[in-house]
Coordinates of C-alpha atoms in Angstrom, one line a residue:
M1 CA 0.1 0.1 0.4
N2 CA 1.5 3.2 -0.9
Q3 CA 1.4 6.3 1.1
S4 CA -1.0 7.8 -0.8
S5 CA -3.7 4.9 -0.8
R6 CA -3.1 4.5 3.1
P7 CA -6.0 5.9 4.7
R8 CA -5.9 8.5 7.3
D9 CA -7.9 9.6 10.4
V10 CA -8.0 13.4 9.7
A11 CA -6.9 15.4 6.5
I12 CA -6.0 18.8 6.8
I13 CA -5.9 21.4 4.3
G14 CA -3.4 24.5 5.0
G15 CA -0.4 24.3 7.3
G16 CA -0.9 27.7 8.8
V17 CA -0.8 28.3 12.4
I18 CA -4.3 27.1 12.4
G19 CA -3.9 23.7 10.7
C20 CA -0.8 23.0 12.6
S21 CA -2.4 24.1 16.0
I22 CA -5.3 21.2 14.9
A23 CA -3.2 18.6 13.8
W24 CA -0.8 18.9 17.2
R25 CA -4.0 18.6 18.8
L26 CA -5.2 15.5 16.9
G27 CA -1.7 14.0 17.1
Q28 CA -1.7 14.1 20.6
A29 CA -4.7 12.3 20.5
G30 CA -3.2 9.7 18.8
L31 CA -5.2 9.9 15.7
R32 CA -3.1 9.5 12.4
V33 CA -3.1 13.0 10.6
I34 CA -2.0 14.2 7.6
V35 CA -1.3 18.4 6.4
L36 CA -2.0 18.9 3.0
E37 CA -0.1 22.9 2.4
R38 CA 0.2 24.3 -1.3
N39 CA 3.4 26.2 0.0
R40 CA 5.6 25.7 2.4
I41 CA 4.5 25.0 6.1
G42 CA 3.2 28.3 7.7
R43 CA 4.5 30.7 4.7
E44 CA 1.3 32.5 4.1
A45 CA -0.6 34.6 6.6
S46 CA 0.8 33.1 10.0
H47 CA 4.6 34.1 8.6
A48 CA 3.0 37.7 7.4
A49 CA 1.1 38.7 11.0
G50 CA 2.5 40.9 13.8
G51 CA 1.9 38.4 16.6
I52 CA -0.5 40.8 18.2
L53 CA -3.2 39.7 20.7
A54 CA -5.4 42.2 21.8
P55 CA -9.1 41.6 21.9
L56 CA -9.7 44.3 24.4
A57 CA -7.9 46.8 22.3
E58 CA -9.7 46.0 19.5
A59 CA -13.2 45.2 20.7
D60 CA -16.2 47.7 19.9
S61 CA -18.7 45.4 21.9
D62 CA -19.4 42.4 24.2
D63 CA -20.0 39.9 21.3
D64 CA -19.7 36.4 20.3
F65 CA -16.5 37.3 19.2
F66 CA -15.1 39.2 21.9
K67 CA -16.0 36.5 23.9
L68 CA -14.2 33.9 21.5
S69 CA -11.1 35.8 21.4
V70 CA -11.2 36.4 25.3
A71 CA -11.5 32.3 25.8
S72 CA -8.5 31.9 23.4
L73 CA -6.1 34.6 25.1
A74 CA -7.2 32.9 28.2
L75 CA -5.2 29.5 26.9
Y76 CA -2.1 31.2 25.6
A77 CA 0.2 31.2 28.6
D78 CA 0.0 27.3 29.0
F79 CA -0.5 27.0 25.1
A80 CA 3.0 28.8 24.8
S81 CA 4.7 27.1 27.8
E82 CA 3.8 23.8 26.3
L83 CA 5.1 24.2 23.0
H84 CA 8.5 25.5 24.5
E85 CA 8.4 22.3 26.6
V86 CA 7.6 19.9 23.9
T87 CA 9.9 21.6 21.2
G88 CA 12.9 23.8 22.7
I89 CA 11.4 27.1 21.0
D90 CA 10.6 30.1 22.9
L91 CA 7.8 31.9 21.3
E92 CA 8.9 35.2 23.2
Y93 CA 5.5 35.5 24.6
R94 CA 5.0 38.7 26.0
T95 CA 2.4 40.4 28.8
E96 CA 3.5 43.9 29.0
G97 CA 0.3 45.0 27.6
I98 CA -1.0 47.5 25.0
I99 CA -0.9 51.5 25.1
Y100 CA -3.7 52.9 22.4
L101 CA -2.8 56.9 21.8
A102 CA -5.4 59.1 21.2
L103 CA -3.9 61.9 18.7
S104 CA -7.2 63.7 17.4
D105 CA -10.5 64.7 17.8
E106 CA -11.6 61.0 16.2
D107 CA -9.4 59.1 18.3
E108 CA -11.1 60.8 21.6
L109 CA -14.4 59.8 20.3
E110 CA -13.8 56.3 19.4
M111 CA -11.7 55.7 22.7
E112 CA -14.1 57.1 24.9
R113 CA -16.7 54.8 23.7
R114 CA -14.5 52.2 24.2
W115 CA -13.7 52.9 27.7
Q116 CA -16.8 53.6 28.9
W117 CA -18.1 50.1 27.6
Q118 CA -15.1 48.3 29.1
K119 CA -15.7 49.7 32.2
S120 CA -19.3 48.7 32.8
A121 CA -18.5 45.4 31.7
G122 CA -15.8 45.2 34.8
L123 CA -12.7 44.8 32.0
N124 CA -9.3 45.7 33.0
V125 CA -8.7 48.8 31.0
K126 CA -6.9 51.9 32.1
R127 CA -7.2 55.6 31.3
L128 CA -3.8 57.7 31.2
D129 CA -2.6 60.8 30.8
P130 CA 0.3 61.8 28.5
D131 CA 2.7 62.0 31.6
C132 CA 1.9 58.7 32.4
V133 CA 2.2 57.7 28.5
R134 CA 5.7 59.0 28.3
K135 CA 6.9 57.2 31.7
L136 CA 5.9 54.2 30.1
E137 CA 7.1 55.0 26.5
P138 CA 9.5 57.9 26.4
L139 CA 9.9 57.9 22.5
A140 CA 5.5 58.5 22.2
N141 CA 4.0 61.2 20.1
P142 CA 4.8 64.3 22.4
A143 CA 1.3 65.5 21.1
L144 CA -0.8 63.0 22.7
R145 CA -3.9 64.2 24.6
W146 CA -4.5 60.6 26.4
A147 CA -4.3 57.0 26.2
L148 CA -5.4 53.8 27.1
Q149 CA -3.6 50.9 28.7
F150 CA -4.8 47.0 28.3
P151 CA -2.4 45.4 30.8
D152 CA -4.5 42.0 29.7
D153 CA -3.5 42.2 25.6
H154 CA -0.6 40.5 25.0
Q155 CA 1.8 39.4 22.0
V156 CA 3.7 36.4 20.8
N157 CA 6.2 36.0 18.0
N158 CA 4.4 34.7 15.2
R159 CA 7.4 32.8 12.9
R160 CA 8.8 31.2 16.2
L161 CA 4.9 30.2 16.9
M162 CA 4.7 28.7 13.7
S163 CA 8.2 26.8 13.8
A164 CA 7.1 25.0 17.4
L165 CA 3.7 24.1 16.2
A166 CA 4.8 22.1 12.8
A167 CA 7.8 20.8 15.3
A168 CA 5.4 19.9 18.1
A169 CA 3.0 18.3 15.2
Q170 CA 5.9 16.2 13.7
K171 CA 6.7 15.0 17.2
T172 CA 3.2 13.2 17.5
G173 CA 3.8 11.7 13.7
V174 CA 1.7 14.2 12.1
E175 CA 2.7 14.1 8.5
F176 CA 3.4 17.1 6.1
W177 CA 3.0 17.2 2.6
T178 CA 4.0 20.3 1.0
S179 CA 3.9 22.1 -2.3
T180 CA 0.8 19.9 -2.6
E181 CA -2.4 21.1 -4.4
V182 CA -5.8 19.9 -3.2
R183 CA -7.3 19.2 -6.8
H184 CA -10.8 18.2 -4.6
L185 CA -12.7 16.6 -1.6
L186 CA -14.0 13.0 -2.2
I187 CA -17.5 13.2 -1.1
E188 CA -19.3 9.7 -0.7
E189 CA -23.6 9.3 -0.2
D190 CA -25.1 6.2 1.5
S191 CA -28.8 6.1 2.5
N192 CA -29.1 9.9 1.1
E193 CA -26.3 10.5 3.8
R194 CA -23.2 12.4 2.3
R195 CA -20.0 11.9 4.4
V196 CA -16.5 12.8 3.2
A197 CA -14.1 10.2 2.1
G198 CA -10.9 11.8 1.4
V199 CA -9.3 14.3 -0.9
S200 CA -7.9 13.9 -4.5
T201 CA -4.2 15.9 -4.8
D202 CA -1.8 16.1 -7.3
R203 CA 0.0 13.4 -5.5
G204 CA -2.8 11.0 -6.0
K205 CA -5.9 10.2 -3.7
L206 CA -5.9 10.2 -0.1
R207 CA -8.6 8.6 2.0
A208 CA -9.5 10.2 5.2
R209 CA -12.5 10.1 7.8
F210 CA -12.7 13.2 8.5
V211 CA -11.2 16.5 5.8
I212 CA -10.8 20.1 7.6
I213 CA -10.6 23.2 5.9
A214 CA -7.8 25.5 7.3
A215 CA -6.7 26.7 3.9
G216 CA -7.4 30.6 4.7
S217 CA -7.5 32.8 1.7
W218 CA -7.8 29.7 -0.6
S219 CA -10.6 27.9 1.5
S220 CA -13.2 28.9 -1.1
L221 CA -11.5 27.5 -4.3
L222 CA -12.2 23.8 -2.8
T223 CA -14.2 21.9 -4.7
D224 CA -16.5 18.5 -4.8
E225 CA -15.9 15.9 -7.5
T226 CA -18.3 17.7 -9.8
G227 CA -16.7 20.7 -9.8
Q228 CA -19.1 22.2 -7.2
R229 CA -17.5 24.8 -5.2
L230 CA -18.0 23.5 -1.5
V231 CA -17.8 27.2 0.4
S232 CA -19.9 28.8 -1.4
F233 CA -19.4 32.0 0.5
Q234 CA -16.4 33.7 -0.3
V235 CA -13.7 33.4 2.1
E236 CA -11.6 36.6 0.6
P237 CA -7.7 37.4 0.7
V238 CA -7.2 40.8 2.5
R239 CA -3.6 42.1 1.6
G240 CA -1.5 43.3 4.7
Q241 CA 1.8 44.9 4.2
M242 CA 4.2 45.2 7.1
I243 CA 7.7 47.0 7.7
S244 CA 10.5 46.0 10.5
F245 CA 12.8 48.8 11.6
E246 CA 15.9 48.5 14.0
M247 CA 15.0 49.4 17.3
P248 CA 14.7 53.0 18.9
A249 CA 16.7 54.0 21.9
P250 CA 15.6 54.1 24.5
P251 CA 13.6 50.4 23.5
I252 CA 9.9 50.6 22.9
R253 CA 8.1 47.8 25.5
H254 CA 4.5 47.9 25.0
V255 CA 2.4 47.7 21.7
I256 CA 1.8 50.7 20.6
Y257 CA -1.5 51.7 19.0
S258 CA -3.3 54.6 17.3
R259 CA -6.3 54.2 15.2
K260 CA -4.7 54.4 11.9
G261 CA -1.5 51.9 12.6
Y262 CA 0.2 50.1 15.4
L263 CA 4.1 49.6 16.7
I264 CA 5.0 45.8 17.8
P265 CA 8.4 45.9 19.9
R266 CA 10.3 42.5 19.2
L267 CA 12.9 40.8 21.5
S268 CA 15.2 40.5 18.8
G269 CA 15.9 43.8 18.7
I270 CA 13.0 44.9 15.8
L271 CA 10.4 46.7 15.6
I272 CA 7.5 46.2 13.6
A273 CA 5.0 48.7 12.3
G274 CA 1.7 47.7 10.1
S275 CA -0.1 47.7 8.5
T276 CA -2.4 48.5 5.4
T277 CA -5.9 46.4 4.3
E278 CA -6.1 46.2 0.6
C279 CA -8.5 44.2 -1.7
A280 CA -5.7 43.3 -4.1
G281 CA -6.7 39.5 -5.2
Y282 CA -3.8 37.0 -4.5
D283 CA -1.2 39.7 -4.9
K284 CA 1.4 39.7 -1.9
S285 CA 3.5 42.2 -3.6
V286 CA 5.2 45.4 -1.4
T287 CA 4.1 48.6 -2.7
A288 CA 5.6 52.0 -2.4
G289 CA 2.4 53.7 -1.3
G290 CA 1.9 51.1 1.0
I291 CA 4.6 51.4 2.8
A292 CA 4.2 55.5 2.6
S293 CA 1.3 54.8 4.4
I294 CA 2.8 52.6 7.1
I295 CA 5.6 55.1 7.6
A296 CA 3.1 58.1 8.0
H297 CA 1.1 56.4 10.9
A298 CA 4.0 54.8 12.3
T299 CA 5.4 58.1 12.9
E300 CA 2.4 59.6 14.0
I301 CA 2.8 57.0 16.9
V302 CA 6.6 57.7 17.1
P303 CA 8.2 60.7 15.6
G304 CA 11.7 59.3 15.5
I305 CA 10.7 56.5 13.7
K306 CA 11.8 58.4 10.5
D307 CA 15.2 58.0 11.4
L308 CA 15.3 54.3 11.8
A309 CA 16.9 51.7 9.2
I310 CA 14.7 49.4 7.7
V311 CA 15.4 46.0 8.3
E312 CA 12.9 44.3 6.4
T313 CA 9.6 44.6 4.1
W314 CA 7.0 42.1 3.4
A315 CA 3.2 41.2 3.0
G316 CA 0.8 38.4 3.5
L317 CA -3.1 37.4 2.6
R318 CA -5.5 37.7 5.9
P319 CA -8.4 35.4 5.0
R320 CA -11.9 37.3 5.5
A321 CA -15.1 35.8 5.8
P322 CA -18.3 38.1 4.4
D323 CA -18.8 39.0 8.5
D324 CA -15.2 39.1 9.7
W325 CA -16.0 36.4 11.7
P326 CA -13.9 33.1 11.5
V327 CA -15.7 29.9 10.2
L328 CA -15.9 26.6 12.8
G329 CA -17.1 23.6 13.2
L330 CA -19.0 20.8 11.2
D331 CA -20.8 21.2 7.7
P332 CA -24.4 20.2 8.4
Q333 CA -25.0 18.5 5.0
I334 CA -21.5 16.3 4.4
R335 CA -20.5 14.2 7.3
G336 CA -16.8 14.2 8.3
L337 CA -16.3 17.8 7.1
L338 CA -15.5 20.4 9.3
Y339 CA -13.8 24.2 8.8
A340 CA -11.6 26.5 10.8
T341 CA -10.9 29.0 8.2
G342 CA -11.9 32.9 7.6
H343 CA -10.1 34.1 11.1
Y344 CA -9.2 37.7 8.9
R345 CA -7.0 39.4 11.4
N346 CA -6.9 37.2 14.3
G347 CA -5.7 33.5 13.4
I348 CA -2.2 33.8 15.9
L349 CA -4.8 34.8 18.5
L350 CA -7.5 32.1 18.0
A351 CA -5.0 29.3 17.3
P352 CA -5.6 27.7 20.8
I353 CA -9.3 28.2 21.3
T354 CA -9.6 26.6 17.7
A355 CA -7.5 23.9 17.9
K356 CA -8.9 22.9 21.2
T357 CA -12.8 23.0 19.6
I358 CA -12.1 21.4 16.6
S359 CA -10.1 18.8 17.8
E360 CA -13.1 18.3 20.1
L361 CA -15.8 17.8 17.4
V362 CA -13.0 15.3 15.3
I363 CA -12.3 13.5 18.8
R364 CA -16.0 13.4 20.6
G365 CA -18.4 14.9 18.2
E366 CA -19.3 17.8 20.3
S367 CA -17.1 21.0 21.5
S368 CA -16.8 22.5 24.6
V369 CA -17.4 25.7 23.6
N370 CA -20.7 27.0 21.7
L371 CA -19.7 27.3 18.0
V372 CA -23.0 27.7 17.0
P373 CA -22.3 32.0 15.7
F374 CA -19.7 31.0 14.1
S375 CA -21.1 27.8 12.0
I376 CA -21.4 28.1 8.2
T377 CA -25.1 27.7 8.8
R378 CA -25.0 31.5 9.5
F379 CA -24.8 32.3 5.7
A380 CA -27.4 32.3 3.2
H381 CA -26.1 29.2 1.2
H382 CA -23.8 27.5 2.5
S383 CA -22.0 24.0 1.7
G384 CA -23.9 21.0 0.3
A385 CA -26.8 23.9 -0.9
G386 CA -27.3 22.4 -4.4

């Protein structure tokens, strides 16, 4: 029996942070898992991300997405510690928090709303005057009006995270097929029930009891053997360009936000600035206009940015579902098919909770977290709708 014909328990389409975190958990449970990646492992959105873990700084209301994000962040310290123990890779999980600057009238209006609802909800958010901000971050724009501090928002080095997840998954016996194109899913019908049977790839067919779609911006392109798309809603690629600079002196310690951009300090001595939000299809080009806008917004946060040397520029494609929320859970019409896609700007943040819930669905058939708000059924026309 060759590699292609040998059956697996689970085939995961997509080898980014979501696919690899799920694979790791399923591998730990003793399942035979294979990850199918069209490129190299972790080289798409997971590599291009900033690693900010910011459910509070980015939340406008106490909705289901906010609850899911907070629940995932609560898992992160143990998640990072376990990966470090298993692989020896330090994820640089940092807990200094986030400072969000008000620099204009519009900033003040938005931040005042956030301050009011989060304080009313009993969340850990602090209001800082300019002097307090300058004590924490001396290089911050002296024209700032005030700021919000989110001590419970953290960060992780996403590239180290990706390396650790791939290594941890391999240690459990997970297989990786890279540079492998999934041509379509294999669907069987029996007694009026449709069920997944595996996938057809450019390396041959793979039989699997479960298939998990974790292909990010490429999720909508998957079809069945007749050519019908399985995901009838669009997971749209949204380009985000980024820059890293040499760290200034004194070094920046916190992630610093403005309404237009952000700065992320790394222990390696670089400072990351981001980002753009562009509908450019599958084009990952770094553009002069994108870089200029990032530098302008970064300079508004820390004016001294203009004097720093640029270390690297890059771009990635964030996978955005129509309502900006991830798509998680079982397909209601195709048994054994699961979704873990559309994480948009929060794939790094949501990796622990996604791995937990999706692996539970595979192993036990139910999740300890309510995934109904993130189900494919929220869209008018879901998979298998004909």
